Tab-separated table of N, CA and C in Angstrom:
chain	number	residue	atom	x	y	z
A	1	UNK	N	113.362	148.827	74.758
A	1	UNK	CA	112.729	148.249	75.938
A	1	UNK	C	113.703	148.255	77.106
A	2	UNK	N	114.958	147.913	76.822
A	2	UNK	CA	115.935	147.884	77.919
A	2	UNK	C	116.142	149.268	78.516
A	3	UNK	N	116.152	150.297	77.675
A	3	UNK	CA	116.304	151.664	78.190
A	3	UNK	C	115.103	152.066	79.027
A	4	UNK	N	113.912	151.746	78.558
A	4	UNK	CA	112.700	152.092	79.303
A	4	UNK	C	112.637	151.364	80.644
A	5	UNK	N	113.047	150.103	80.649
A	5	UNK	CA	112.961	149.293	81.865
A	5	UNK	C	114.161	149.483	82.784
A	6	UNK	N	115.249	150.032	82.246
A	6	UNK	CA	116.457	150.199	83.045
A	6	UNK	C	117.122	148.869	83.351
A	7	UNK	N	117.150	147.994	82.360
A	7	UNK	CA	117.781	146.691	82.563
A	7	UNK	C	118.740	146.411	81.410
A	8	UNK	N	119.462	145.315	81.529
A	8	UNK	CA	120.419	144.921	80.511
A	8	UNK	C	119.880	143.712	79.755
A	9	UNK	N	119.488	143.910	78.502
A	9	UNK	CA	119.035	142.801	77.668
A	9	UNK	C	120.279	142.055	77.203
A	10	UNK	N	120.340	140.764	77.534
A	10	UNK	CA	121.497	139.962	77.148
A	10	UNK	C	121.249	139.238	75.835
A	11	UNK	N	120.019	138.881	75.561
A	11	UNK	CA	119.657	138.223	74.308
A	11	UNK	C	118.169	138.352	74.087
A	12	UNK	N	117.772	138.069	72.852
A	12	UNK	CA	116.355	138.111	72.507
A	12	UNK	C	116.141	137.217	71.295
A	13	UNK	N	114.915	136.838	71.092
A	13	UNK	CA	114.521	136.092	69.895
A	13	UNK	C	113.075	136.463	69.587
A	14	UNK	N	112.710	136.335	68.322
A	14	UNK	CA	111.342	136.649	67.912
A	14	UNK	C	110.755	135.455	67.172
A	15	UNK	N	109.437	135.388	67.187
A	15	UNK	CA	108.755	134.354	66.413
A	15	UNK	C	107.398	134.871	65.974
A	16	UNK	N	106.905	134.281	64.897
A	16	UNK	CA	105.541	134.556	64.432
A	16	UNK	C	104.624	133.566	65.117
A	17	UNK	N	103.560	134.054	65.699
A	17	UNK	CA	102.551	133.165	66.281
A	17	UNK	C	101.388	133.166	65.296
A	18	UNK	N	101.234	132.046	64.578
A	18	UNK	CA	100.231	131.981	63.510
A	18	UNK	C	99.088	131.027	63.830
A	19	UNK	N	99.116	130.431	65.015
A	19	UNK	CA	98.028	129.518	65.367
A	19	UNK	C	96.907	130.219	66.124
A	20	UNK	N	96.969	131.533	66.190
A	20	UNK	CA	95.899	132.346	66.768
A	20	UNK	C	95.504	133.392	65.726
A	21	UNK	N	94.291	133.907	65.867
A	21	UNK	CA	93.875	134.964	64.953
A	21	UNK	C	93.489	136.193	65.751
A	22	UNK	N	93.973	137.349	65.441
A	22	UNK	CA	94.954	137.568	64.389
A	22	UNK	C	96.337	137.098	64.833
A	23	UNK	N	97.164	136.695	63.863
A	23	UNK	CA	98.515	136.276	64.201
A	23	UNK	C	99.283	137.487	64.718
A	24	UNK	N	100.408	137.256	65.359
A	24	UNK	CA	101.188	138.351	65.934
A	24	UNK	C	102.645	137.943	66.079
A	25	UNK	N	103.479	138.930	66.320
A	25	UNK	CA	104.877	138.686	66.623
A	25	UNK	C	105.035	138.597	68.139
A	26	UNK	N	105.914	137.708	68.535
A	26	UNK	CA	106.239	137.556	69.947
A	26	UNK	C	107.736	137.796	70.105
A	27	UNK	N	108.088	138.697	70.986
A	27	UNK	CA	109.475	139.013	71.273
A	27	UNK	C	109.805	138.387	72.633
A	28	UNK	N	110.780	137.509	72.629
A	28	UNK	CA	111.172	136.803	73.847
A	28	UNK	C	112.510	137.386	74.292
A	29	UNK	N	112.501	138.019	75.452
A	29	UNK	CA	113.659	138.782	75.904
A	29	UNK	C	114.278	138.151	77.141
A	30	UNK	N	115.592	138.038	77.090
A	30	UNK	CA	116.384	137.565	78.226
A	30	UNK	C	117.138	138.770	78.772
A	31	UNK	N	116.953	139.069	80.042
A	31	UNK	CA	117.683	140.198	80.612
A	31	UNK	C	118.421	139.773	81.864
A	32	UNK	N	119.542	140.412	82.080
A	32	UNK	CA	120.464	140.056	83.164
A	32	UNK	C	119.788	140.094	84.537
A	33	UNK	N	118.895	141.045	84.716
A	33	UNK	CA	118.258	141.235	86.019
A	33	UNK	C	117.068	140.309	86.242
A	34	UNK	N	116.609	139.620	85.207
A	34	UNK	CA	115.438	138.747	85.327
A	34	UNK	C	114.142	139.522	85.497
A	35	UNK	N	114.094	140.763	85.014
A	35	UNK	CA	112.902	141.607	85.155
A	35	UNK	C	111.781	141.139	84.228
A	36	UNK	N	110.556	141.423	84.632
A	36	UNK	CA	109.391	141.155	83.795
A	36	UNK	C	109.234	142.327	82.832
A	37	UNK	N	109.424	142.061	81.536
A	37	UNK	CA	109.358	143.117	80.530
A	37	UNK	C	108.066	143.087	79.732
A	38	UNK	N	107.150	142.198	80.078
A	38	UNK	CA	105.916	142.066	79.297
A	38	UNK	C	105.088	143.353	79.302
A	39	UNK	N	105.233	144.160	80.309
A	39	UNK	CA	104.492	145.422	80.388
A	39	UNK	C	104.971	146.482	79.416
A	40	UNK	N	106.048	146.208	78.709
A	40	UNK	CA	106.588	147.171	77.750
A	40	UNK	C	106.157	146.872	76.319
A	41	UNK	N	105.234	145.963	76.140
A	41	UNK	CA	104.797	145.573	74.797
A	41	UNK	C	104.169	146.742	74.046
A	42	UNK	N	103.397	147.558	74.731
A	42	UNK	CA	102.750	148.693	74.055
A	42	UNK	C	103.789	149.683	73.526
A	43	UNK	N	104.821	149.966	74.329
A	43	UNK	CA	105.876	150.871	73.879
A	43	UNK	C	106.641	150.269	72.713
A	44	UNK	N	106.939	148.962	72.778
A	44	UNK	CA	107.643	148.295	71.683
A	44	UNK	C	106.793	148.315	70.413
A	45	UNK	N	105.491	148.112	70.566
A	45	UNK	CA	104.574	148.175	69.421
A	45	UNK	C	104.605	149.576	68.786
A	46	UNK	N	104.561	150.603	69.608
A	46	UNK	CA	104.610	151.984	69.110
A	46	UNK	C	105.895	152.238	68.333
A	47	UNK	N	107.018	151.760	68.860
A	47	UNK	CA	108.307	151.946	68.194
A	47	UNK	C	108.324	151.203	66.858
A	48	UNK	N	107.822	149.980	66.839
A	48	UNK	CA	107.759	149.232	65.585
A	48	UNK	C	106.904	149.944	64.548
A	49	UNK	N	105.813	150.525	64.986
A	49	UNK	CA	104.958	151.272	64.058
A	49	UNK	C	105.695	152.463	63.464
A	50	UNK	N	106.531	153.113	64.262
A	50	UNK	CA	107.290	154.269	63.786
A	50	UNK	C	108.324	153.875	62.743
A	51	UNK	N	108.957	152.720	62.912
A	51	UNK	CA	110.064	152.349	62.026
A	51	UNK	C	109.662	151.401	60.900
A	52	UNK	N	108.464	150.836	60.983
A	52	UNK	CA	108.053	149.864	59.974
A	52	UNK	C	106.613	150.141	59.531
A	53	UNK	N	106.436	150.868	58.441
A	53	UNK	CA	105.088	151.222	57.977
A	53	UNK	C	104.203	150.003	57.673
A	54	UNK	N	104.787	148.925	57.197
A	54	UNK	CA	103.981	147.728	56.901
A	54	UNK	C	103.425	147.116	58.185
A	55	UNK	N	104.241	147.075	59.231
A	55	UNK	CA	103.778	146.575	60.521
A	55	UNK	C	102.628	147.453	61.016
A	56	UNK	N	102.820	148.765	60.937
A	56	UNK	CA	101.780	149.696	61.372
A	56	UNK	C	100.489	149.469	60.583
A	57	UNK	N	100.600	149.318	59.282
A	57	UNK	CA	99.424	149.119	58.433
A	57	UNK	C	98.668	147.847	58.824
A	58	UNK	N	99.381	146.726	58.911
A	58	UNK	CA	98.699	145.462	59.184
A	58	UNK	C	98.099	145.397	60.595
A	59	UNK	N	98.726	146.043	61.554
A	59	UNK	CA	98.107	146.064	62.884
A	59	UNK	C	96.922	147.022	62.916
A	60	UNK	N	97.004	148.099	62.142
A	60	UNK	CA	95.914	149.080	62.109
A	60	UNK	C	94.649	148.503	61.484
A	61	UNK	N	94.784	147.622	60.507
A	61	UNK	CA	93.599	147.050	59.851
A	61	UNK	C	93.209	145.706	60.472
A	62	UNK	N	93.792	145.390	61.609
A	62	UNK	CA	93.543	144.122	62.308
A	62	UNK	C	93.933	142.908	61.475
A	63	UNK	N	94.891	143.100	60.569
A	63	UNK	CA	95.427	141.985	59.810
A	63	UNK	C	96.389	141.162	60.639
A	64	UNK	N	96.915	141.786	61.692
A	64	UNK	CA	97.744	141.073	62.655
A	64	UNK	C	97.613	141.774	64.000
A	65	UNK	N	97.849	141.020	65.047
A	65	UNK	CA	97.741	141.572	66.390
A	65	UNK	C	99.001	142.320	66.788
A	66	UNK	N	98.911	143.027	67.880
A	66	UNK	CA	100.054	143.773	68.389
A	66	UNK	C	101.130	142.829	68.914
A	67	UNK	N	102.333	143.312	68.885
A	67	UNK	CA	103.484	142.604	69.427
A	67	UNK	C	103.244	142.218	70.884
A	68	UNK	N	103.720	141.052	71.262
A	68	UNK	CA	103.687	140.625	72.667
A	68	UNK	C	105.106	140.347	73.121
A	69	UNK	N	105.376	140.621	74.371
A	69	UNK	CA	106.699	140.382	74.941
A	69	UNK	C	106.583	139.291	75.994
A	70	UNK	N	107.508	138.339	75.929
A	70	UNK	CA	107.605	137.265	76.923
A	70	UNK	C	108.999	137.339	77.539
A	71	UNK	N	109.136	136.796	78.720
A	71	UNK	CA	110.398	136.846	79.449
A	71	UNK	C	111.087	135.482	79.399
A	72	UNK	N	112.384	135.516	79.212
A	72	UNK	CA	113.191	134.305	79.095
A	72	UNK	C	114.076	134.154	80.321
A	73	UNK	N	114.250	132.915	80.740
A	73	UNK	CA	115.144	132.615	81.860
A	73	UNK	C	116.562	133.062	81.495
A	74	UNK	N	117.223	133.834	82.362
A	74	UNK	CA	118.597	134.260	82.076
A	74	UNK	C	119.499	133.045	81.821
A	75	UNK	N	120.350	133.166	80.805
A	75	UNK	CA	121.278	132.097	80.467
A	75	UNK	C	120.785	131.149	79.387
A	76	UNK	N	119.563	131.345	78.915
A	76	UNK	CA	118.974	130.439	77.927
A	76	UNK	C	119.776	130.390	76.635
A	77	UNK	N	120.149	131.531	76.093
A	77	UNK	CA	120.884	131.544	74.827
A	77	UNK	C	122.260	130.898	74.970
A	78	UNK	N	122.905	131.095	76.105
A	78	UNK	CA	124.194	130.447	76.350
A	78	UNK	C	124.004	128.941	76.454
A	79	UNK	N	122.937	128.530	77.113
A	79	UNK	CA	122.632	127.110	77.234
A	79	UNK	C	122.424	126.483	75.844
A	80	UNK	N	121.737	127.191	74.947
A	80	UNK	CA	121.527	126.719	73.576
A	80	UNK	C	122.873	126.547	72.854
A	81	UNK	N	123.712	127.572	72.941
A	81	UNK	CA	125.016	127.520	72.277
A	81	UNK	C	125.874	126.391	72.841
A	82	UNK	N	125.876	126.246	74.160
A	82	UNK	CA	126.657	125.178	74.798
A	82	UNK	C	126.179	123.797	74.353
A	83	UNK	N	124.863	123.626	74.220
A	83	UNK	CA	124.304	122.346	73.781
A	83	UNK	C	124.725	122.025	72.352
A	84	UNK	N	124.761	123.030	71.487
A	84	UNK	CA	125.193	122.805	70.105
A	84	UNK	C	126.660	122.397	70.043
A	85	UNK	N	127.498	123.066	70.822
A	85	UNK	CA	128.924	122.728	70.855
A	85	UNK	C	129.111	121.324	71.429
A	86	UNK	N	128.369	120.997	72.486
A	86	UNK	CA	128.473	119.666	73.097
A	86	UNK	C	128.035	118.568	72.135
A	87	UNK	N	127.149	118.894	71.207
A	87	UNK	CA	126.680	117.893	70.239
A	87	UNK	C	127.645	117.734	69.056
A	88	UNK	N	128.731	118.507	69.059
A	88	UNK	CA	129.736	118.360	68.018
A	88	UNK	C	129.816	119.483	67.017
A	89	UNK	N	128.947	120.465	67.131
A	89	UNK	CA	129.009	121.583	66.190
A	89	UNK	C	130.218	122.453	66.525
A	90	UNK	N	130.999	122.844	65.527
A	90	UNK	CA	132.146	123.726	65.791
A	90	UNK	C	131.673	125.063	66.358
A	91	UNK	N	132.399	125.567	67.319
A	91	UNK	CA	132.000	126.815	67.975
A	91	UNK	C	131.884	127.955	66.967
A	92	UNK	N	132.663	127.906	65.891
A	92	UNK	CA	132.600	128.953	64.879
A	92	UNK	C	131.310	128.898	64.063
A	93	UNK	N	130.571	127.790	64.160
A	93	UNK	CA	129.318	127.639	63.431
A	93	UNK	C	128.089	127.941	64.292
A	94	UNK	N	128.312	128.259	65.565
A	94	UNK	CA	127.199	128.545	66.478
A	94	UNK	C	126.882	130.033	66.413
A	95	UNK	N	125.685	130.323	65.932
A	95	UNK	CA	125.243	131.710	65.782
A	95	UNK	C	124.157	132.029	66.804
A	96	UNK	N	124.049	133.287	67.140
A	96	UNK	CA	123.001	133.731	68.055
A	96	UNK	C	121.628	133.521	67.413
A	97	UNK	N	120.679	133.021	68.172
A	97	UNK	CA	119.315	132.806	67.672
A	97	UNK	C	118.523	134.097	67.849
A	98	UNK	N	118.048	134.661	66.743
A	98	UNK	CA	117.180	135.831	66.828
A	98	UNK	C	115.790	135.534	66.283
A	99	UNK	N	115.686	134.487	65.461
A	99	UNK	CA	114.389	134.081	64.924
A	99	UNK	C	114.144	132.627	65.313
A	100	UNK	N	113.047	132.390	65.975
A	100	UNK	CA	112.670	131.019	66.325
A	100	UNK	C	111.859	130.495	65.148
A	101	UNK	N	112.541	129.714	64.312
A	101	UNK	CA	111.947	129.310	63.046
A	101	UNK	C	111.971	127.809	62.775
A	102	UNK	N	112.296	127.021	63.788
A	102	UNK	CA	112.261	125.566	63.641
A	102	UNK	C	111.588	124.965	64.863
A	103	UNK	N	111.023	123.779	64.730
A	103	UNK	CA	110.428	123.120	65.902
A	103	UNK	C	111.451	122.888	67.019
A	104	UNK	N	112.694	122.591	66.653
A	104	UNK	CA	113.740	122.374	67.650
A	104	UNK	C	113.977	123.628	68.490
A	105	UNK	N	114.094	124.768	67.816
A	105	UNK	CA	114.289	126.032	68.535
A	105	UNK	C	113.049	126.369	69.363
A	106	UNK	N	111.876	126.150	68.800
A	106	UNK	CA	110.640	126.437	69.517
A	106	UNK	C	110.558	125.613	70.803
A	107	UNK	N	110.822	124.321	70.713
A	107	UNK	CA	110.794	123.455	71.900
A	107	UNK	C	111.777	123.938	72.957
A	108	UNK	N	112.980	124.273	72.537
A	108	UNK	CA	114.017	124.678	73.480
A	108	UNK	C	113.691	126.013	74.138
A	109	UNK	N	113.406	127.024	73.328
A	109	UNK	CA	113.249	128.378	73.870
A	109	UNK	C	111.916	128.589	74.589
A	110	UNK	N	110.846	128.003	74.087
A	110	UNK	CA	109.536	128.245	74.716
A	110	UNK	C	109.415	127.592	76.086
A	111	UNK	N	110.125	126.499	76.311
A	111	UNK	CA	110.016	125.880	77.642
A	111	UNK	C	110.855	126.624	78.681
A	112	UNK	N	111.580	127.653	78.251
A	112	UNK	CA	112.385	128.442	79.178
A	112	UNK	C	111.815	129.854	79.348
A	113	UNK	N	110.560	130.014	78.995
A	113	UNK	CA	109.878	131.293	79.236
A	113	UNK	C	109.435	131.309	80.693
A	114	UNK	N	109.613	132.441	81.344
A	114	UNK	CA	109.347	132.513	82.786
A	114	UNK	C	107.988	133.083	83.148
A	115	UNK	N	107.196	133.520	82.169
A	115	UNK	CA	105.886	134.086	82.525
A	115	UNK	C	104.748	133.214	82.020
């Protein structure tokens, strides 16, 4: 997506959206330029189909919806890491978030979506 858009992706995270039918994956992208990347969802979906036959199968039979892309406010991932360190977590224990899999992460990251 970054190559197609000509921007610098600084961080990203993904989540399963299961409260809609069909469920789908959502890719939340933070880029240095603050560009709107939601228009690249179709290309990202095509690439996922090429590299992941199971994804292609389930989207083809309408078992799941196509990937969606959302835009993240620049600096969000750094803000998350800084908050963890400020709360007492050792910096060596702070890992990059790539999967939004807890309510805490969902609350933090979803309120910083810009679209």
